Coordinates of C-alpha atoms in Angstrom, one line a residue:
M215 CA 240.5 67.9 297.2
A216 CA 242.7 70.2 299.4
N217 CA 244.1 71.9 296.3
L218 CA 240.6 72.2 294.9
A219 CA 239.4 73.9 298.1
I220 CA 242.3 76.4 297.8
D221 CA 241.4 77.1 294.1
L222 CA 237.8 77.8 295.0
K223 CA 238.6 80.1 297.9
P224 CA 237.2 83.6 297.3
K225 CA 239.7 86.2 296.3
N226 CA 240.1 89.6 298.0
L227 CA 238.3 92.5 296.5
A228 CA 240.7 95.0 295.0
S229 CA 239.7 98.7 295.4
T230 CA 241.5 101.6 293.8
H231 CA 243.2 103.8 296.4
R232 CA 241.8 101.5 299.1
A233 CA 244.1 102.9 301.9
L234 CA 243.2 106.5 301.0
K235 CA 239.5 105.7 301.1
I236 CA 239.7 104.1 304.5
A237 CA 241.8 106.9 305.9
S238 CA 239.4 109.5 304.5
K239 CA 236.5 107.7 306.1
M240 CA 238.3 107.6 309.4
I241 CA 239.1 111.3 309.3
L242 CA 235.8 112.7 307.9
R243 CA 233.6 110.1 309.5
D244 CA 230.4 111.5 308.1
D245 CA 229.5 109.8 304.7
R246 CA 227.7 112.9 303.5
I247 CA 230.9 115.0 304.0
L248 CA 233.0 112.3 302.4
L249 CA 230.8 112.2 299.3
H250 CA 230.7 115.9 299.0
V251 CA 234.5 116.0 299.1
K252 CA 234.7 113.3 296.4
S253 CA 232.3 115.3 294.2
I254 CA 234.6 118.3 294.5
K255 CA 237.6 116.2 293.6
L256 CA 235.9 114.7 290.5
A257 CA 234.6 118.1 289.4
V258 CA 238.1 119.6 289.7
E259 CA 239.7 116.7 287.8
A260 CA 237.1 116.8 285.0
S261 CA 237.7 120.6 284.6
L262 CA 241.4 120.1 284.0
L263 CA 242.3 119.1 280.4
R264 CA 245.5 117.3 281.5
S265 CA 243.4 114.9 283.6
I266 CA 241.3 113.8 280.7
C267 CA 243.4 110.6 280.2
V268 CA 244.0 109.9 283.9
Y269 CA 240.7 108.1 284.4
D270 CA 240.7 106.1 281.2
R271 CA 243.1 106.0 278.2
I272 CA 240.3 105.6 275.8
I273 CA 238.9 109.1 276.4
P274 CA 241.4 111.1 274.3
L275 CA 240.7 108.7 271.4
L276 CA 236.9 109.1 271.5
P277 CA 236.5 111.9 268.9
K278 CA 238.2 109.8 266.3
I279 CA 236.5 106.6 267.4
I280 CA 233.0 108.1 267.4
G281 CA 233.6 110.5 264.5
K282 CA 230.8 112.9 265.5
K283 CA 230.7 116.2 267.4
D284 CA 227.2 115.5 268.8
P285 CA 227.3 111.8 269.8
T286 CA 224.8 110.0 271.9
L287 CA 226.4 107.9 274.6
L288 CA 225.2 105.6 277.3
D289 CA 227.3 105.5 280.5
V290 CA 226.3 102.3 282.2
G291 CA 227.7 102.1 285.7
A292 CA 228.3 105.8 286.1
N293 CA 229.2 105.9 289.8
M294 CA 229.9 109.6 290.5
G295 CA 230.7 110.6 286.9
Q296 CA 234.4 109.7 286.5
F297 CA 233.6 109.0 282.8
A298 CA 230.6 111.1 282.1
L299 CA 232.0 114.4 283.4
R300 CA 235.1 114.2 281.2
V301 CA 233.2 113.1 278.1
A302 CA 230.5 115.8 278.6
R303 CA 233.2 118.4 278.5
Q304 CA 234.8 116.7 275.5
F305 CA 231.6 116.7 273.5
P306 CA 229.6 119.8 274.5
D307 CA 227.1 119.2 271.7
G308 CA 226.7 115.5 272.6
R309 CA 224.2 113.8 274.9
I310 CA 225.3 111.4 277.7
Y311 CA 222.8 109.2 279.5
S312 CA 224.3 108.1 282.8
F313 CA 222.9 105.2 284.8
E314 CA 223.8 104.8 288.5
P315 CA 221.5 102.8 290.8
L316 CA 223.0 104.0 294.1
H317 CA 221.3 107.2 295.3
E318 CA 224.4 108.7 297.0
S319 CA 226.5 108.1 293.9
A320 CA 223.8 109.5 291.6
M321 CA 223.6 112.6 293.8
G322 CA 227.3 113.0 293.7
L323 CA 227.2 113.0 289.9
R324 CA 224.3 115.5 289.8
R325 CA 226.3 117.7 292.2
A326 CA 229.4 117.7 290.0
K327 CA 227.3 118.1 286.9
R328 CA 225.7 121.2 288.4
W329 CA 229.0 122.8 289.5
L330 CA 230.5 122.3 286.0
R331 CA 227.3 123.5 284.3
L332 CA 227.0 120.4 282.1
G333 CA 223.5 120.3 280.7
N334 CA 224.3 117.5 278.3
I335 CA 224.3 114.8 281.0
S336 CA 221.1 113.2 282.2
V337 CA 221.3 111.0 285.3
H338 CA 219.1 107.9 285.6
E339 CA 218.9 106.3 289.1
E340 CA 218.7 102.7 288.0
A341 CA 220.8 99.7 287.1
L342 CA 220.7 98.6 283.5
C343 CA 220.8 94.8 283.2
D344 CA 218.6 92.1 281.5
A345 CA 215.3 92.8 283.3
V346 CA 212.9 95.7 284.1
G347 CA 211.9 95.7 287.7
T348 CA 213.9 95.7 291.0
E349 CA 216.8 93.8 292.3
I350 CA 219.1 93.7 295.3
I351 CA 222.5 95.5 294.9
H352 CA 225.4 94.7 297.2
V353 CA 227.7 97.5 298.3
P354 CA 231.1 96.4 299.6
V355 CA 232.1 97.9 303.0
M356 CA 235.8 97.9 303.7
N357 CA 237.6 98.0 307.1
G358 CA 236.9 101.4 308.6
G359 CA 233.3 101.5 307.3
F360 CA 234.0 102.9 303.8
R361 CA 231.2 102.0 301.4
D362 CA 232.7 101.7 298.0
G363 CA 229.8 102.3 295.7
A364 CA 232.1 102.0 292.6
L365 CA 232.3 98.3 293.3
A366 CA 228.6 97.6 294.0
V367 CA 227.2 94.7 292.2
L368 CA 223.7 93.3 291.5
E369 CA 222.6 90.1 293.3
G370 CA 222.5 88.1 290.1
S371 CA 226.2 88.9 289.4
K372 CA 227.7 88.9 292.9
T373 CA 231.0 87.3 293.8
V374 CA 231.7 86.9 297.5
Y375 CA 235.0 88.1 298.8
D376 CA 236.8 87.5 302.1
N377 CA 238.1 91.0 302.8
V378 CA 234.8 93.0 302.7
S379 CA 231.3 92.8 304.1
Y380 CA 228.3 93.9 302.1
Q381 CA 225.3 96.2 302.6
A382 CA 222.3 95.2 300.5
E383 CA 219.6 97.5 299.2
A384 CA 216.9 97.3 296.5
V385 CA 217.3 99.3 293.3
K386 CA 215.3 99.9 290.2
T387 CA 216.5 98.0 287.1
N388 CA 215.9 98.6 283.4
T389 CA 217.3 97.4 280.1
I390 CA 219.0 99.2 277.2
D391 CA 216.2 98.0 274.9
A392 CA 213.4 99.3 277.1
F393 CA 215.1 102.6 277.8
T394 CA 215.8 103.4 274.1
M395 CA 212.3 102.4 273.2
A396 CA 210.8 104.6 275.8
L397 CA 212.8 107.6 274.7
G398 CA 212.5 106.8 271.0
L399 CA 216.3 107.0 270.5
D400 CA 217.2 106.4 266.9
R401 CA 221.0 106.9 267.3
I402 CA 223.4 105.6 270.0
D403 CA 227.0 106.0 269.0
F404 CA 228.9 104.7 272.1
I405 CA 228.0 102.5 275.1
K406 CA 230.4 102.2 278.0
V407 CA 229.6 99.4 280.5
D408 CA 231.4 99.1 283.9
T409 CA 229.1 97.1 286.2
E410 CA 231.5 94.9 288.3
G411 CA 230.6 91.6 286.6
A412 CA 227.1 92.3 285.3
E413 CA 228.4 93.4 281.8
S414 CA 226.9 90.3 280.1
R415 CA 223.5 91.1 281.5
V416 CA 223.7 94.7 280.4
I417 CA 224.5 93.5 276.8
S418 CA 221.8 90.8 276.9
G419 CA 219.2 93.5 277.7
G420 CA 220.3 95.6 274.8
L421 CA 220.8 93.2 271.9
A422 CA 217.8 94.5 269.9
T423 CA 219.2 98.0 270.2
I424 CA 222.7 96.9 269.3
D425 CA 221.4 95.0 266.2
R426 CA 219.5 98.1 265.2
L427 CA 221.9 100.9 265.9
L428 CA 225.4 99.2 265.9
P429 CA 226.9 101.4 268.6
T430 CA 230.6 101.1 269.5
L431 CA 230.9 99.2 272.8
Y432 CA 233.5 99.7 275.6
L433 CA 233.3 97.0 278.2
E434 CA 235.1 96.2 281.4
T435 CA 235.5 92.5 280.8
P436 CA 238.1 90.0 279.8
L437 CA 238.4 89.4 276.1
E438 CA 237.9 85.7 276.4
R439 CA 234.4 85.7 278.0
P440 CA 232.2 83.1 276.2
W441 CA 229.3 85.5 276.1
L442 CA 231.2 87.9 273.8
T443 CA 231.0 85.3 271.1
G444 CA 227.5 86.5 270.3
L445 CA 228.8 90.0 269.6
Y446 CA 231.7 88.7 267.4
E447 CA 229.1 86.7 265.4
R448 CA 227.2 90.0 264.9
G449 CA 230.2 91.5 263.2
Y450 CA 231.9 93.2 266.2
Q451 CA 235.7 93.3 266.3
P452 CA 237.8 93.7 269.5
F453 CA 240.5 96.3 270.1
Y454 CA 242.8 97.3 272.9
N455 CA 244.4 100.7 273.2
D456 CA 247.5 102.4 274.6
G457 CA 246.1 105.9 274.9
E458 CA 247.3 106.8 271.4
K459 CA 246.5 104.0 269.1
L460 CA 244.1 101.0 268.8
F461 CA 245.3 97.5 268.0
A462 CA 243.9 94.1 267.6
P463 CA 244.6 91.9 270.7
R464 CA 247.4 89.3 270.2
A465 CA 248.1 86.1 272.0
G466 CA 249.2 86.7 275.6
M467 CA 248.1 90.3 275.6
R468 CA 245.6 91.3 278.3
Q469 CA 243.8 94.6 279.2
T470 CA 240.9 95.1 281.6
D471 CA 238.7 96.8 279.0
V472 CA 237.9 95.9 275.5
L473 CA 236.6 98.2 272.7
L474 CA 234.2 96.5 270.3
V475 CA 233.6 98.2 266.9
H476 CA 231.2 96.8 264.3
S477 CA 232.9 95.9 261.0
S478 CA 230.8 98.5 259.2
K479 CA 232.5 101.2 261.2
T480 CA 236.1 100.0 261.3
P481 CA 237.0 102.1 258.3
Q482 CA 236.5 105.3 260.4
I483 CA 239.1 104.1 262.9
A484 CA 241.7 103.1 260.4
G485 CA 243.8 106.2 261.2
L486 CA 243.9 105.1 264.9
R487 CA 245.1 101.6 264.3
A488 CA 248.7 100.8 265.1
D489 CA 248.5 97.5 263.2
K490 CA 247.6 99.1 259.9

């Protein structure tokens, strides 16, 4: 039983550049100033071509993966636009719908979007999941008082960690299916989902849209999650990437993100595959 208790002990929450975030909070103190500085940083990074692959290795591959100059993309879990800003510049004729439930993060994205004059991003201040309504979202607060909105998670998907406290607030929720129906979208080419553990709920709320439009999916989730079986049964195939090529996962191989491409669309990525 002692070993079992150790196995069940909550793990520490990992945060990218944790020390820098805490130091920034201690120096700047005011959250509004801190978020403004972060918006400047993200806008500058997104405006530099060489930074396009820094945030995510998949981004340089998107033109060939999507195969269109004017794609429609859903950015679920947008935070302050780390993904959306880069992709909007990459596809100036495309349309990016970004979903971010935290007001301060959504405002940061709008601010950077305005500075970069990116009219092809629309910001929706809501969390996409498996229900339309409201839900509590938990924002981790690290030592020094830094609120890491990038790691906020909905109540129904929350894991408790030892090294942070949480601030709770109510946010609006929606589903992919309800959103696409309300806007009458008849094409979605790519859906990126990074929701800190709520990925299965996002997909559950979008299965009708996925069955209808067969978008390519990019999910922050381990490949072996049981809920992914439903997508595999629908004809989706998993791929990892190294920033230059795509390849089918092999035994013992692990990445934090998985690309899912429907079998009807795999011929268009043949030139990207390292295993062909």
